[in-house]
Short mmCIF file of C-alpha atoms and ligand atoms in Angstrom, two decimals:
data_model
loop_
_atom_site.label_atom_id
_atom_site.label_comp_id
_atom_site.label_asym_id
_atom_site.label_seq_id
_atom_site.Cartn_x
_atom_site.Cartn_y
_atom_site.Cartn_z
CA MET A 673 22.01 9.62 16.41
CA PRO A 674 20.41 9.91 12.94
CA VAL A 675 17.18 7.94 12.49
CA PRO A 676 16.33 7.31 8.83
CA LEU A 677 12.70 6.94 7.75
CA LEU A 678 13.63 3.50 6.38
CA ASP A 679 16.83 1.45 6.49
CA VAL A 680 16.71 -1.31 3.85
CA ASN A 681 20.29 -2.36 4.55
CA ALA A 682 19.52 -3.12 8.19
CA GLN A 683 16.99 -5.64 6.94
CA ASN A 684 18.88 -7.08 3.98
CA HIS A 685 22.46 -7.35 5.25
CA PRO A 686 21.74 -10.07 7.83
CA LEU A 687 20.40 -12.17 4.93
CA GLU A 688 23.35 -11.55 2.63
CA GLU A 689 24.54 -15.16 2.57
CA GLU A 690 21.09 -16.59 1.87
CA LEU A 691 20.38 -13.94 -0.75
CA THR A 692 23.67 -14.60 -2.49
CA ALA A 693 22.90 -18.33 -2.48
CA ALA A 694 19.48 -17.67 -4.03
CA PHE A 695 21.08 -15.48 -6.71
CA SER A 696 23.64 -18.17 -7.50
CA ARG A 697 20.94 -20.83 -7.70
CA VAL A 698 19.05 -18.88 -10.38
CA LEU A 699 22.28 -17.91 -12.15
CA ARG A 700 23.22 -21.56 -12.54
CA THR A 701 19.80 -22.56 -13.92
CA GLY A 702 19.92 -19.90 -16.62
CA ARG A 703 16.13 -19.63 -16.32
CA PHE A 704 15.33 -15.96 -15.79
CA ILE A 705 11.75 -15.62 -17.07
CA LEU A 706 8.89 -17.45 -15.28
CA GLY A 707 9.65 -21.04 -14.25
CA ASP A 708 10.12 -22.79 -10.90
CA GLU A 709 11.25 -19.85 -8.77
CA VAL A 710 8.30 -17.75 -9.90
CA GLU A 711 5.83 -20.56 -9.27
CA ALA A 712 7.31 -21.35 -5.87
CA PHE A 713 7.19 -17.69 -4.85
CA GLU A 714 3.57 -17.43 -5.97
CA ALA A 715 2.56 -20.56 -4.04
CA GLU A 716 4.33 -19.33 -0.91
CA CYS A 717 2.70 -15.89 -1.18
CA ALA A 718 -0.75 -17.43 -1.67
CA ALA A 719 -0.23 -19.49 1.51
CA VAL A 720 0.96 -16.50 3.58
CA ILE A 721 -1.88 -14.27 2.37
CA GLY A 722 -4.48 -17.03 2.61
CA ALA A 723 -5.48 -16.64 -1.04
CA GLY A 724 -6.47 -19.40 -3.43
CA HIS A 725 -4.18 -18.13 -6.19
CA ALA A 726 -1.36 -15.63 -6.55
CA VAL A 727 0.04 -14.33 -9.84
CA SER A 728 3.25 -12.31 -9.72
CA MET A 729 3.58 -9.09 -11.72
CA SER A 730 6.31 -6.65 -12.64
CA SER A 731 5.18 -4.09 -10.03
CA GLY A 732 2.28 -3.14 -7.80
CA THR A 733 1.21 -0.69 -10.46
CA ASP A 734 1.12 -3.42 -13.11
CA ALA A 735 -0.72 -5.68 -10.67
CA LEU A 736 -3.48 -3.06 -10.46
CA LEU A 737 -3.51 -2.51 -14.21
CA ALA A 738 -3.68 -6.26 -14.90
CA ALA A 739 -6.55 -6.61 -12.40
CA PHE A 740 -8.56 -3.87 -14.11
CA MET A 741 -7.81 -5.44 -17.50
CA ALA A 742 -9.00 -8.82 -16.21
CA LEU A 743 -12.31 -7.23 -15.20
CA GLY A 744 -12.61 -5.66 -18.64
CA ILE A 745 -12.71 -2.15 -17.19
CA GLY A 746 -12.34 0.42 -19.96
CA PRO A 747 -13.74 3.46 -21.75
CA GLY A 748 -17.23 4.40 -20.55
CA ASP A 749 -16.69 2.83 -17.12
CA GLU A 750 -16.22 4.57 -13.81
CA VAL A 751 -14.25 3.24 -10.85
CA LEU A 752 -14.53 4.61 -7.31
CA CYS A 753 -11.25 5.11 -5.45
CA PRO A 754 -9.99 7.25 -2.58
CA ALA A 755 -8.58 10.72 -3.22
CA PHE A 756 -6.01 10.15 -0.48
CA THR A 757 -3.66 7.38 -1.67
CA PHE A 758 -0.58 6.85 -3.81
CA PHE A 759 -1.05 7.88 -7.43
CA ALA A 760 -0.89 4.37 -8.91
CA THR A 761 -4.34 3.43 -7.57
CA ALA A 762 -5.98 6.02 -9.79
CA GLY A 763 -3.37 6.14 -12.55
CA CYS A 764 -4.13 2.52 -13.47
CA ILE A 765 -7.86 3.20 -13.66
CA ALA A 766 -7.19 6.10 -16.03
CA ARG A 767 -4.81 4.00 -18.15
CA THR A 768 -7.60 1.53 -18.97
CA GLY A 769 -9.61 4.43 -20.41
CA ALA A 770 -12.06 4.35 -17.48
CA ILE A 771 -12.69 7.33 -15.21
CA PRO A 772 -11.35 7.31 -11.65
CA VAL A 773 -14.05 8.85 -9.47
CA PHE A 774 -12.41 10.23 -6.34
CA CYS A 775 -14.04 9.66 -2.96
CA ASP A 776 -13.17 11.22 0.36
CA VAL A 777 -11.64 9.29 3.26
CA CYS A 778 -12.23 8.86 6.98
CA PRO A 779 -10.05 11.24 9.05
CA VAL A 780 -9.25 8.57 11.65
CA SER A 781 -8.47 5.50 9.50
CA PHE A 782 -7.41 7.47 6.36
CA ASN A 783 -9.42 4.88 4.38
CA LEU A 784 -12.25 5.21 1.88
CA ASP A 785 -15.43 6.81 3.22
CA LEU A 786 -18.46 4.87 1.97
CA GLU A 787 -20.85 7.80 2.33
CA SER A 788 -18.69 9.76 -0.05
CA ALA A 789 -18.57 6.77 -2.41
CA ALA A 790 -22.36 6.40 -2.32
CA ALA A 791 -22.76 10.05 -3.30
CA ARG A 792 -20.63 9.47 -6.40
CA LEU A 793 -22.31 6.37 -7.81
CA THR A 794 -23.64 6.55 -11.35
CA PRO A 795 -25.07 3.91 -13.70
CA ARG A 796 -21.56 3.68 -15.19
CA THR A 797 -19.84 2.73 -11.90
CA LYS A 798 -18.29 -0.73 -12.38
CA ALA A 799 -15.85 -1.21 -9.54
CA ILE A 800 -14.54 0.18 -6.26
CA VAL A 801 -10.93 0.14 -5.05
CA PRO A 802 -10.42 0.16 -1.28
CA VAL A 803 -6.80 0.96 -0.43
CA HIS A 804 -5.61 -0.49 2.87
CA LEU A 805 -3.65 2.68 3.49
CA PHE A 806 -0.52 2.72 5.66
CA GLY A 807 -1.10 -0.96 6.51
CA GLN A 808 -4.64 -0.98 7.91
CA ALA A 809 -7.64 -2.64 6.26
CA ALA A 810 -10.46 -0.47 4.96
CA ASP A 811 -14.02 -1.12 6.24
CA MET A 812 -14.44 -4.25 4.15
CA ALA A 813 -17.78 -5.39 5.62
CA GLY A 814 -19.41 -2.06 4.81
CA LEU A 815 -17.67 -1.97 1.48
CA GLY A 816 -18.70 -5.52 0.56
CA ALA A 817 -22.35 -4.76 1.32
CA PHE A 818 -22.18 -1.51 -0.65
CA ALA A 819 -20.53 -3.23 -3.62
CA ALA A 820 -23.05 -6.10 -3.58
CA ALA A 821 -25.99 -3.70 -3.42
CA HIS A 822 -24.78 -1.85 -6.49
CA GLY A 823 -23.22 -4.69 -8.50
CA LEU A 824 -19.66 -3.36 -8.19
CA ARG A 825 -16.49 -5.45 -8.38
CA VAL A 826 -14.01 -4.90 -5.54
CA ILE A 827 -10.30 -4.63 -6.27
CA GLU A 828 -8.23 -4.30 -3.10
CA ASP A 829 -5.07 -2.18 -3.26
CA VAL A 830 -2.95 -4.09 -0.74
CA ALA A 831 0.36 -2.49 -1.79
CA GLN A 832 0.98 -1.20 1.75
CA ALA A 833 -0.68 -4.00 3.68
CA ILE A 834 0.70 -7.47 3.03
CA GLY A 835 -0.14 -9.54 6.11
CA ALA A 836 -2.87 -7.17 7.32
CA THR A 837 -6.17 -8.70 8.41
CA TYR A 838 -9.80 -7.66 8.61
CA GLN A 839 -11.85 -9.59 11.19
CA GLY A 840 -9.21 -12.30 11.04
CA ARG A 841 -9.21 -12.63 7.25
CA GLY A 842 -6.26 -11.67 5.11
CA CYS A 843 -6.35 -8.47 3.09
CA GLY A 844 -6.22 -9.43 -0.57
CA THR A 845 -8.75 -12.26 -0.07
CA LEU A 846 -11.76 -10.04 0.58
CA GLY A 847 -12.51 -8.69 -2.89
CA ALA A 848 -12.44 -10.08 -6.43
CA MET A 849 -8.67 -9.49 -6.54
CA GLY A 850 -5.96 -8.10 -4.28
CA CYS A 851 -2.98 -6.17 -5.66
CA PHE A 852 0.36 -6.20 -3.80
CA SER A 853 3.68 -4.40 -4.27
CA PHE A 854 7.24 -5.41 -3.42
CA PHE A 855 8.70 -1.93 -3.93
CA PRO A 856 11.63 -1.67 -1.49
CA SER A 857 9.72 0.55 0.96
CA LYS A 858 6.76 -1.83 1.28
CA ASN A 859 6.50 -4.35 4.13
CA LEU A 860 7.92 -7.11 1.94
CA GLY A 861 10.55 -5.01 0.18
CA GLY A 862 12.29 -6.40 -2.88
CA PHE A 863 15.48 -5.57 -4.74
CA GLY A 864 13.78 -3.53 -7.41
CA ASP A 865 10.19 -3.65 -8.61
CA GLY A 866 7.72 -6.49 -8.18
CA GLY A 867 4.03 -7.09 -7.56
CA LEU A 868 1.35 -9.72 -7.17
CA VAL A 869 -2.37 -10.24 -7.75
CA THR A 870 -4.35 -12.63 -5.56
CA THR A 871 -7.72 -14.15 -6.34
CA GLN A 872 -9.92 -16.95 -5.07
CA ASP A 873 -11.00 -17.79 -8.62
CA GLY A 874 -8.83 -20.18 -10.64
CA GLU A 875 -10.15 -18.92 -13.96
CA VAL A 876 -9.34 -15.33 -13.07
CA ALA A 877 -5.83 -16.49 -12.09
CA GLU A 878 -5.39 -18.08 -15.54
CA GLN A 879 -6.65 -14.91 -17.18
CA LEU A 880 -4.12 -12.87 -15.15
CA ARG A 881 -1.30 -15.22 -16.21
CA ARG A 882 -2.22 -14.63 -19.84
CA ILE A 883 -2.54 -10.86 -19.41
CA ARG A 884 0.95 -10.62 -17.91
CA ASN A 885 2.35 -12.50 -20.91
CA HIS A 886 0.94 -10.55 -23.89
CA GLY A 887 -2.46 -12.25 -23.68
CA MET A 888 -0.73 -15.24 -25.23
CA HIS A 889 -2.40 -18.67 -25.14
CA PRO A 890 -1.27 -21.01 -26.53
CA ARG A 891 2.22 -19.88 -27.55
CA TYR A 892 2.09 -17.17 -30.24
CA TYR A 893 -1.71 -17.10 -30.31
CA HIS A 894 -3.31 -13.95 -28.90
CA ALA A 895 -7.04 -13.88 -28.31
CA THR A 896 -6.68 -10.76 -26.15
CA VAL A 897 -4.14 -7.95 -25.90
CA GLY A 898 -1.97 -8.30 -22.81
CA ALA A 899 1.41 -6.89 -21.91
CA ASN A 900 4.73 -7.82 -20.38
CA PHE A 901 3.92 -7.68 -16.67
CA ARG A 902 6.19 -10.55 -15.64
CA MET A 903 8.20 -10.49 -12.42
CA ASP A 904 11.82 -11.68 -12.76
CA ALA A 905 12.73 -15.16 -11.55
CA LEU A 906 15.71 -13.58 -9.76
CA GLN A 907 13.45 -11.20 -7.88
CA CYS A 908 11.15 -14.09 -6.91
CA ALA A 909 14.09 -16.18 -5.67
CA LEU A 910 15.40 -13.29 -3.54
CA LEU A 911 11.98 -12.48 -2.13
CA ARG A 912 11.41 -16.12 -1.17
CA VAL A 913 14.25 -15.60 1.32
CA LYS A 914 12.61 -12.51 2.80
CA LEU A 915 9.06 -13.91 2.75
CA ARG A 916 10.10 -16.36 5.49
CA HIS A 917 10.79 -13.35 7.72
CA LEU A 918 7.63 -11.38 6.94
CA GLY A 919 5.99 -12.38 10.23
CA ALA A 920 8.99 -11.11 12.18
CA TYR A 921 9.10 -7.88 10.15
CA THR A 922 5.43 -7.27 10.83
CA ALA A 923 5.87 -8.02 14.54
CA GLY A 924 8.70 -5.46 14.65
CA ARG A 925 6.51 -2.78 13.06
CA VAL A 926 3.62 -3.56 15.40
CA ALA A 927 5.93 -3.41 18.44
CA ASN A 928 7.31 -0.02 17.36
CA ALA A 929 3.85 1.40 16.67
CA THR A 930 2.51 0.10 19.99
CA ASP A 931 5.48 1.65 21.80
CA TYR A 932 4.97 5.00 20.04
CA ILE A 933 1.26 5.07 20.89
CA ALA A 934 1.85 4.19 24.55
CA ARG A 935 4.65 6.68 25.05
CA LEU A 936 3.59 9.55 22.79
CA SER A 937 0.05 9.57 24.20
CA ARG A 938 1.54 10.40 27.62
CA LEU A 939 2.90 13.69 26.28
CA PRO A 940 0.64 16.69 26.94
CA GLY A 941 -0.73 17.90 23.60
CA VAL A 942 -0.80 14.46 22.00
CA GLY A 943 -4.13 12.71 21.58
CA GLN A 944 -6.26 10.57 19.39
CA ALA A 945 -8.89 13.19 18.61
CA LEU A 946 -9.20 16.72 17.31
CA ALA A 947 -11.37 19.47 18.74
CA GLY A 948 -14.73 18.92 17.13
CA ASP A 949 -14.12 15.17 17.28
CA GLY A 950 -15.36 15.52 20.87
CA GLY A 951 -12.13 15.70 22.84
CA GLU A 952 -9.82 18.50 23.83
CA ALA A 953 -7.84 19.78 20.88
CA ALA A 954 -4.63 17.80 20.41
CA ARG A 955 -1.60 19.36 18.78
CA ILE A 956 -0.52 15.98 17.47
CA VAL A 957 -3.07 13.28 16.66
CA LEU A 958 -1.87 9.68 16.76
CA PRO A 959 -2.95 7.01 14.28
CA GLN A 960 -5.33 4.32 15.56
CA ALA A 961 -5.60 0.61 14.90
CA ALA A 962 -9.24 -0.53 14.87
CA ALA A 963 -9.94 -3.47 17.21
CA ASP A 964 -11.07 -5.83 14.43
CA ARG A 965 -8.05 -5.17 12.21
CA GLY A 966 -4.50 -6.48 12.15
CA HIS A 967 -2.63 -3.27 11.26
CA VAL A 968 0.82 -3.91 9.73
CA TRP A 969 2.05 -0.31 10.00
CA ASN A 970 3.69 0.34 6.65
CA GLN A 971 3.61 3.93 7.88
CA PHE A 972 3.08 5.53 11.28
CA THR A 973 1.32 8.71 10.32
CA LEU A 974 0.71 11.63 12.65
CA ARG A 975 -1.74 14.45 12.05
CA VAL A 976 -0.48 17.89 13.03
CA PRO A 977 -3.38 20.34 12.66
CA GLY A 978 -3.04 24.10 12.41
CA PRO A 979 -1.56 26.32 9.71
CA GLY A 980 2.15 25.62 9.23
CA ARG A 981 2.34 23.27 12.22
CA ARG A 982 3.01 20.07 10.29
CA ASP A 983 5.75 21.73 8.27
CA ALA A 984 7.26 23.12 11.48
CA LEU A 985 7.40 19.64 13.02
CA LYS A 986 8.87 18.24 9.80
CA SER A 987 11.64 20.88 9.84
CA HIS A 988 12.31 20.23 13.51
CA LEU A 989 12.64 16.46 13.03
CA THR A 990 14.75 16.86 9.90
CA ALA A 991 17.13 19.20 11.73
CA ARG A 992 17.47 16.55 14.44
CA GLY A 993 18.41 13.94 11.83
CA ILE A 994 15.08 12.12 12.02
CA GLY A 995 13.63 10.98 8.71
CA CYS A 996 10.00 11.88 8.09
CA GLU A 997 7.87 12.32 5.01
CA ILE A 998 4.52 13.62 3.84
CA TYR A 999 2.37 10.82 2.45
CA TYR A 1000 0.65 12.49 0.56
CA PRO A 1001 1.04 16.22 -0.10
CA VAL A 1002 -1.60 16.48 -2.87
CA ALA A 1003 -5.01 14.78 -3.01
CA LEU A 1004 -5.49 12.95 -6.28
CA HIS A 1005 -8.61 14.81 -7.42
CA GLN A 1006 -6.43 17.93 -7.39
CA GLN A 1007 -3.62 16.50 -9.53
CA ALA A 1008 -2.99 18.36 -12.78
CA CYS A 1009 -3.34 15.19 -14.88
CA PHE A 1010 -6.95 14.73 -13.72
CA LYS A 1011 -8.08 18.32 -14.40
CA GLN A 1012 -9.93 17.27 -17.56
CA LEU A 1013 -12.03 14.59 -15.85
CA PRO A 1014 -15.79 15.20 -15.60
CA ALA A 1015 -16.77 17.38 -12.64
CA HIS A 1016 -18.42 14.58 -10.64
CA ALA A 1017 -15.14 12.59 -10.69
CA ILE A 1018 -13.14 15.38 -9.09
CA GLN A 1019 -15.58 16.81 -6.55
CA ALA A 1020 -14.25 18.34 -3.35
CA CYS A 1021 -12.92 15.85 -0.80
CA PRO A 1022 -12.53 18.05 2.28
CA VAL A 1023 -11.01 15.43 4.58
CA SER A 1024 -8.42 14.36 1.99
CA GLU A 1025 -7.60 17.99 1.30
CA SER A 1026 -7.04 18.79 4.96
CA LEU A 1027 -5.01 15.62 5.53
CA THR A 1028 -2.53 16.67 2.84
CA GLY A 1029 -1.70 19.65 5.03
CA GLU A 1030 -1.58 17.73 8.32
CA VAL A 1031 0.02 14.31 7.86
CA LEU A 1032 3.58 13.38 8.70
CA SER A 1033 4.95 9.83 8.72
CA ILE A 1034 7.77 8.96 11.13
CA PRO A 1035 10.13 5.94 11.18
CA VAL A 1036 8.43 2.66 12.15
CA TYR A 1037 10.49 0.10 10.19
CA PRO A 1038 11.12 -3.19 12.01
CA GLU A 1039 14.86 -2.74 12.60
CA LEU A 1040 14.41 0.57 14.42
CA SER A 1041 16.33 0.19 17.70
CA ALA A 1042 15.00 1.10 21.15
CA ALA A 1043 17.50 3.98 21.26
CA GLN A 1044 16.26 5.24 17.89
CA CYS A 1045 12.64 5.09 19.11
CA ASP A 1046 13.69 7.07 22.20
CA GLU A 1047 15.32 9.63 19.94
CA VAL A 1048 12.17 10.12 17.85
CA ILE A 1049 9.97 10.46 20.94
CA ALA A 1050 12.40 12.89 22.61
CA ALA A 1051 12.51 15.04 19.48
CA ILE A 1052 8.71 15.22 19.34
CA ALA A 1053 8.53 16.01 23.07
CA ASP A 1054 11.06 18.84 22.61
CA TRP A 1055 9.03 20.29 19.76
CA LEU A 1056 5.83 20.24 21.79
CA HIS A 1057 7.45 21.65 24.94
CA PRO A 1058 10.68 23.44 24.07
C1 PLP B 438 3.35 1.44 -3.78
C2 PLP B 438 1.94 1.53 -4.10
C3 PLP B 438 1.42 1.14 -5.35
C4 PLP B 438 2.29 0.79 -6.52
O1 PLP B 438 3.25 -0.18 -6.32
P1 PLP B 438 4.59 -0.18 -7.19
O2 PLP B 438 5.16 -1.53 -6.92
O3 PLP B 438 5.46 0.92 -6.69
O4 PLP B 438 4.25 -0.02 -8.62
C5 PLP B 438 0.06 1.16 -5.53
N1 PLP B 438 -0.77 1.57 -4.56
C6 PLP B 438 -0.32 1.96 -3.37
C7 PLP B 438 -1.31 2.39 -2.32
C8 PLP B 438 1.04 1.98 -3.10
O5 PLP B 438 1.47 2.38 -1.90
#
């Protein structure tokens, strides 16, 4: 039985009637840019996330860019971000003219390592971007204290973590702004591109609304340069249907991840620590959810240490028809486009570099059936003990 890494149709087809009705509703209004559907979607997102304000954007990438623009980040500024994340986190910093300064990550949580960040501070550092990678919150208490001590603004990259919590509080409400994505592979997956910025500050929300609409206020008057970062009314109407199911989607991911951890950890050779981390060397290291965090499992990411081992497991799973992917094969400080950055921005990040050779994400999407889970676990067991 093939097991894809993600099956968007399994999620969307049961909603076909409701989605078609939402499409027809917008079609009949003829209102495709901003308007009621967009406002309703934003209000519903703000409520689900627990944020004071939510401003929709054309993508998660544009949400990040708009957030940096709202802070006035630009040439001469530096912004701390992890080296192990999707490109957009850093790409948006660079597009403002500021310098992304790449920090290493924690090998267990995959999230930003504050010691590494502290070592890269300069008088030009203006902001820090924790990414709640794979669906788990970064260490926001530590990060908040660090940011406060050094006068840094915090922009959360919540693209992979809608619904995730840190000590009971929603990700996206813990910094100055939170940036979300509705790319189809994210936990609230749209029908194309979409994004959102949350903030607790009403004035910042107004500023974001202007930025996404050419900096225009009032009509045809432009005090600042913005862009077209608007999310389609159609996309908002369709996502309103799916937003009502987000809790169930998250519960499905959590159930699958919990099942994987319980059953995979019984296999000899599978553990939650590497040699040197204190325990006996594991051939496959499982991801961990910290006790004070509500992990929403956008990805279930294994570490497979040892030269060629990860690629061997990937080939084995692929041959068995099991979808798996490497998120991410190159650390950002080693990307060609950042070669010209000043040396302190692209210092070695040994953990990120080793993770790129060890990580492998396996299917964890909510609609995964029990039989499909069995299949994935059996394939891993066969690889470990042929
Ligand atoms: C997906 C993603 C983004 C960008 O979102 P898009 O909607 O694809 O533009 C940004 N950061 C992270 C960590 C992501 O995973």
